[in-house]
Amino acid sequence: AEDGIRDYKVTGVQTCALPISMQRACALGLMNNGKSTLWISTLSEDDQAALSIVKECGALVEIDNEKVEITSDGILRPPKVLFCGESGLSLRLFSMFIATSIDEIEFTGTGTLLNRNIQPISDILSRFGKEIILNNGKLPIKMKGQFHPASG
């Protein structure tokens, strides 16, 4: 059998125990072609940052007191600059997903995220053909160039 990702479809209600991380669930909702319903009790600032990114990338996000609904066609349409708030997880998740679908983008943030070392993100993306521009290993991070999957 070959290694790699295969096409598959998940139907019905899928339940997972939190904390899977609402941010991860938001990223999956963005990549899904259809509607994803996430049942919530509260939304943290990091969750809100992830939802903002999902909206900016083209998905419809509806929030009420008990759930978040993300409707997407699975195609990422990010703007030229994405703001991650203080969410390091959102930066790591969405920078990797988006690097595969767009030739040029910049990620920014605020607060403590501005002081974090993001060199590891740069190192990984560089291996896949992205030209990375950092501010001494910190945000903002600018990515340019085609994403080329590793061979062998």
PDB file of C-alpha atoms in Angstrom:
ATOM      1  CA  ALA A   1       0.000   0.000   0.000  1.00  0.00           C
ATOM      2  CA  GLU A   2       1.168   3.531  -0.756  1.00  0.00           C
ATOM      3  CA  ASP A   3       1.700   6.062   1.990  1.00  0.00           C
ATOM      4  CA  GLY A   4      -0.122   9.371   1.801  1.00  0.00           C
ATOM      5  CA  ILE A   5      -3.459  11.056   2.084  1.00  0.00           C
ATOM      6  CA  ARG A   6      -6.397   9.446   0.356  1.00  0.00           C
ATOM      7  CA  ASP A   7      -9.746  10.905  -0.596  1.00  0.00           C
ATOM      8  CA  TYR A   8     -12.411   9.985   1.896  1.00  0.00           C
ATOM      9  CA  LYS A   9     -15.750  11.215   3.079  1.00  0.00           C
ATOM     10  CA  VAL A  10     -16.965  11.354   6.636  1.00  0.00           C
ATOM     11  CA  THR A  11     -20.718  11.498   7.057  1.00  0.00           C
ATOM     12  CA  GLY A  12     -23.065  11.750   9.981  1.00  0.00           C
ATOM     13  CA  VAL A  13     -22.178  13.144  13.362  1.00  0.00           C
ATOM     14  CA  GLN A  14     -18.566  12.772  14.414  1.00  0.00           C
ATOM     15  CA  THR A  15     -17.840  13.281  18.082  1.00  0.00           C
ATOM     16  CA  CYS A  16     -14.476  13.898  19.649  1.00  0.00           C
ATOM     17  CA  ALA A  17     -13.551  14.709  23.188  1.00  0.00           C
ATOM     18  CA  LEU A  18     -12.292  18.193  23.842  1.00  0.00           C
ATOM     19  CA  PRO A  19      -9.731  19.488  24.136  1.00  0.00           C
ATOM     20  CA  ILE A  20      -9.076  18.496  20.528  1.00  0.00           C
ATOM     21  CA  SER A  21      -8.629  22.247  20.314  1.00  0.00           C
ATOM     22  CA  MET A  22     -11.287  24.400  18.799  1.00  0.00           C
ATOM     23  CA  GLN A  23      -8.557  25.891  16.601  1.00  0.00           C
ATOM     24  CA  ARG A  24      -7.849  22.507  15.021  1.00  0.00           C
ATOM     25  CA  ALA A  25     -11.559  21.907  14.519  1.00  0.00           C
ATOM     26  CA  CYS A  26     -11.861  25.342  12.850  1.00  0.00           C
ATOM     27  CA  ALA A  27      -9.005  24.488  10.472  1.00  0.00           C
ATOM     28  CA  LEU A  28     -10.697  21.205   9.562  1.00  0.00           C
ATOM     29  CA  GLY A  29     -13.984  23.035   9.028  1.00  0.00           C
ATOM     30  CA  LEU A  30     -12.247  25.411   6.622  1.00  0.00           C
ATOM     31  CA  MET A  31     -10.832  22.521   4.600  1.00  0.00           C
ATOM     32  CA  ASN A  32     -14.146  20.639   4.537  1.00  0.00           C
ATOM     33  CA  ASN A  33     -16.416  20.983   1.520  1.00  0.00           C
ATOM     34  CA  GLY A  34     -19.727  21.510   3.326  1.00  0.00           C
ATOM     35  CA  LYS A  35     -20.991  22.522   6.730  1.00  0.00           C
ATOM     36  CA  SER A  36     -19.196  21.705   9.979  1.00  0.00           C
ATOM     37  CA  THR A  37     -20.997  22.197  13.284  1.00  0.00           C
ATOM     38  CA  LEU A  38     -18.848  22.630  16.381  1.00  0.00           C
ATOM     39  CA  TRP A  39     -20.663  22.502  19.723  1.00  0.00           C
ATOM     40  CA  ILE A  40     -19.189  24.956  22.207  1.00  0.00           C
ATOM     41  CA  SER A  41     -19.541  26.237  25.733  1.00  0.00           C
ATOM     42  CA  THR A  42     -17.166  29.185  25.418  1.00  0.00           C
ATOM     43  CA  LEU A  43     -14.741  30.656  22.880  1.00  0.00           C
ATOM     44  CA  SER A  44     -11.270  31.679  24.007  1.00  0.00           C
ATOM     45  CA  GLU A  45      -9.333  34.521  22.393  1.00  0.00           C
ATOM     46  CA  ASP A  46      -7.279  31.908  20.528  1.00  0.00           C
ATOM     47  CA  ASP A  47     -10.480  30.268  19.258  1.00  0.00           C
ATOM     48  CA  GLN A  48     -11.737  33.648  18.095  1.00  0.00           C
ATOM     49  CA  ALA A  49      -8.443  34.261  16.267  1.00  0.00           C
ATOM     50  CA  ALA A  50      -8.833  30.914  14.463  1.00  0.00           C
ATOM     51  CA  LEU A  51     -12.420  31.730  13.497  1.00  0.00           C
ATOM     52  CA  SER A  52     -11.309  35.103  12.166  1.00  0.00           C
ATOM     53  CA  ILE A  53      -8.704  33.380   9.985  1.00  0.00           C
ATOM     54  CA  VAL A  54     -11.320  30.908   8.749  1.00  0.00           C
ATOM     55  CA  LYS A  55     -13.592  33.823   7.741  1.00  0.00           C
ATOM     56  CA  GLU A  56     -10.747  35.683   6.054  1.00  0.00           C
ATOM     57  CA  CYS A  57      -9.941  32.547   4.040  1.00  0.00           C
ATOM     58  CA  GLY A  58     -13.416  32.462   2.532  1.00  0.00           C
ATOM     59  CA  ALA A  59     -15.639  30.392   4.812  1.00  0.00           C
ATOM     60  CA  LEU A  60     -18.960  31.497   6.261  1.00  0.00           C
ATOM     61  CA  VAL A  61     -18.895  31.395  10.066  1.00  0.00           C
ATOM     62  CA  GLU A  62     -22.073  31.582  12.146  1.00  0.00           C
ATOM     63  CA  ILE A  63     -21.888  31.636  15.947  1.00  0.00           C
ATOM     64  CA  ASP A  64     -24.654  31.306  18.510  1.00  0.00           C
ATOM     65  CA  ASN A  65     -24.641  30.460  22.223  1.00  0.00           C
ATOM     66  CA  GLU A  66     -24.051  26.743  21.796  1.00  0.00           C
ATOM     67  CA  LYS A  67     -22.464  26.142  18.417  1.00  0.00           C
ATOM     68  CA  VAL A  68     -20.265  27.416  15.624  1.00  0.00           C
ATOM     69  CA  GLU A  69     -21.165  26.541  12.047  1.00  0.00           C
ATOM     70  CA  ILE A  70     -18.471  26.763   9.388  1.00  0.00           C
ATOM     71  CA  THR A  71     -19.588  26.469   5.780  1.00  0.00           C
ATOM     72  CA  SER A  72     -16.798  26.127   3.254  1.00  0.00           C
ATOM     73  CA  ASP A  73     -16.172  24.793  -0.223  1.00  0.00           C
ATOM     74  CA  GLY A  74     -12.794  23.510   0.951  1.00  0.00           C
ATOM     75  CA  ILE A  75     -10.860  26.001  -1.188  1.00  0.00           C
ATOM     76  CA  LEU A  76      -8.585  28.374   0.728  1.00  0.00           C
ATOM     77  CA  ARG A  77      -8.791  32.020  -0.376  1.00  0.00           C
ATOM     78  CA  PRO A  78      -6.643  33.890   2.120  1.00  0.00           C
ATOM     79  CA  PRO A  79      -5.913  37.599   1.887  1.00  0.00           C
ATOM     80  CA  LYS A  80      -2.325  38.832   1.467  1.00  0.00           C
ATOM     81  CA  VAL A  81      -1.984  39.335   5.251  1.00  0.00           C
ATOM     82  CA  LEU A  82      -3.454  37.136   7.995  1.00  0.00           C
ATOM     83  CA  PHE A  83      -3.630  38.207  11.636  1.00  0.00           C
ATOM     84  CA  CYS A  84      -3.238  35.419  14.234  1.00  0.00           C
ATOM     85  CA  GLY A  85      -3.779  37.450  17.397  1.00  0.00           C
ATOM     86  CA  GLU A  86      -1.679  35.850  20.155  1.00  0.00           C
ATOM     87  CA  SER A  87      -2.402  32.315  18.984  1.00  0.00           C
ATOM     88  CA  GLY A  88       0.759  30.362  18.288  1.00  0.00           C
ATOM     89  CA  LEU A  89      -1.258  27.248  17.432  1.00  0.00           C
ATOM     90  CA  SER A  90      -3.283  29.151  14.820  1.00  0.00           C
ATOM     91  CA  LEU A  91      -0.039  30.485  13.339  1.00  0.00           C
ATOM     92  CA  ARG A  92       1.474  26.994  13.113  1.00  0.00           C
ATOM     93  CA  LEU A  93      -1.678  25.332  11.752  1.00  0.00           C
ATOM     94  CA  PHE A  94      -2.790  27.885   9.216  1.00  0.00           C
ATOM     95  CA  SER A  95       0.690  28.773   7.953  1.00  0.00           C
ATOM     96  CA  MET A  96       1.198  25.142   6.971  1.00  0.00           C
ATOM     97  CA  PHE A  97      -2.229  24.712   5.357  1.00  0.00           C
ATOM     98  CA  ILE A  98      -2.113  28.002   3.517  1.00  0.00           C
ATOM     99  CA  ALA A  99       1.469  27.525   2.315  1.00  0.00           C
ATOM    100  CA  THR A 100       0.204  24.731   0.077  1.00  0.00           C
ATOM    101  CA  SER A 101      -2.407  26.870  -1.650  1.00  0.00           C
ATOM    102  CA  ILE A 102      -1.045  30.371  -2.153  1.00  0.00           C
ATOM    103  CA  ASP A 103       2.185  31.740  -3.540  1.00  0.00           C
ATOM    104  CA  GLU A 104       2.576  34.786  -1.288  1.00  0.00           C
ATOM    105  CA  ILE A 105       1.239  35.657   2.165  1.00  0.00           C
ATOM    106  CA  GLU A 106       2.259  37.375   5.386  1.00  0.00           C
ATOM    107  CA  PHE A 107       1.278  36.322   8.912  1.00  0.00           C
ATOM    108  CA  THR A 108       1.183  38.848  11.739  1.00  0.00           C
ATOM    109  CA  GLY A 109       0.171  38.756  15.368  1.00  0.00           C
ATOM    110  CA  THR A 110       0.123  40.681  18.603  1.00  0.00           C
ATOM    111  CA  GLY A 111       1.265  40.498  22.217  1.00  0.00           C
ATOM    112  CA  THR A 112       3.436  37.574  23.257  1.00  0.00           C
ATOM    113  CA  LEU A 113       3.244  35.997  19.792  1.00  0.00           C
ATOM    114  CA  LEU A 114       5.464  38.818  18.531  1.00  0.00           C
ATOM    115  CA  ASN A 115       8.249  37.626  20.850  1.00  0.00           C
ATOM    116  CA  ARG A 116       8.081  33.897  20.108  1.00  0.00           C
ATOM    117  CA  ASN A 117      10.715  32.133  18.062  1.00  0.00           C
ATOM    118  CA  ILE A 118       9.062  30.967  14.855  1.00  0.00           C
ATOM    119  CA  GLN A 119      12.236  29.831  13.143  1.00  0.00           C
ATOM    120  CA  PRO A 120      11.025  26.185  13.187  1.00  0.00           C
ATOM    121  CA  ILE A 121       8.049  27.162  10.980  1.00  0.00           C
ATOM    122  CA  SER A 122      10.441  28.855   8.584  1.00  0.00           C
ATOM    123  CA  ASP A 123      12.755  25.843   8.533  1.00  0.00           C
ATOM    124  CA  ILE A 124       9.935  23.431   7.659  1.00  0.00           C
ATOM    125  CA  LEU A 125       8.406  25.618   4.947  1.00  0.00           C
ATOM    126  CA  SER A 126      11.818  26.291   3.400  1.00  0.00           C
ATOM    127  CA  ARG A 127      12.218  22.554   2.836  1.00  0.00           C
ATOM    128  CA  PHE A 128       9.138  22.692   0.615  1.00  0.00           C
ATOM    129  CA  GLY A 129      10.371  25.469  -1.633  1.00  0.00           C
ATOM    130  CA  LYS A 130       8.958  28.490   0.171  1.00  0.00           C
ATOM    131  CA  GLU A 131      11.117  31.600   0.426  1.00  0.00           C
ATOM    132  CA  ILE A 132      10.700  32.815   4.002  1.00  0.00           C
ATOM    133  CA  ILE A 133      11.365  36.296   5.351  1.00  0.00           C
ATOM    134  CA  LEU A 134      11.424  36.699   9.138  1.00  0.00           C
ATOM    135  CA  ASN A 135      12.208  39.477  11.564  1.00  0.00           C
ATOM    136  CA  ASN A 136      15.145  37.873  13.442  1.00  0.00           C
ATOM    137  CA  GLY A 137      13.208  34.620  13.832  1.00  0.00           C
ATOM    138  CA  LYS A 138      10.020  36.400  14.868  1.00  0.00           C
ATOM    139  CA  LEU A 139       6.822  37.756  13.290  1.00  0.00           C
ATOM    140  CA  PRO A 140       5.894  38.957  10.820  1.00  0.00           C
ATOM    141  CA  ILE A 141       6.617  35.967   8.587  1.00  0.00           C
ATOM    142  CA  LYS A 142       6.346  36.413   4.834  1.00  0.00           C
ATOM    143  CA  MET A 143       6.159  33.437   2.503  1.00  0.00           C
ATOM    144  CA  LYS A 144       6.778  33.485  -1.219  1.00  0.00           C
ATOM    145  CA  GLY A 145       7.046  30.869  -3.935  1.00  0.00           C
ATOM    146  CA  GLN A 146       5.413  27.618  -4.904  1.00  0.00           C
ATOM    147  CA  PHE A 147       4.961  24.815  -2.406  1.00  0.00           C
ATOM    148  CA  HIS A 148       6.735  21.683  -3.629  1.00  0.00           C
ATOM    149  CA  PRO A 149       5.995  18.433  -1.806  1.00  0.00           C
ATOM    150  CA  ALA A 150       9.119  16.614  -0.715  1.00  0.00           C
ATOM    151  CA  SER A 151      10.145  13.637  -2.756  1.00  0.00           C
ATOM    152  CA  GLY A 152      11.557  10.366  -1.529  1.00  0.00           C
TER     153      GLY A 152
END
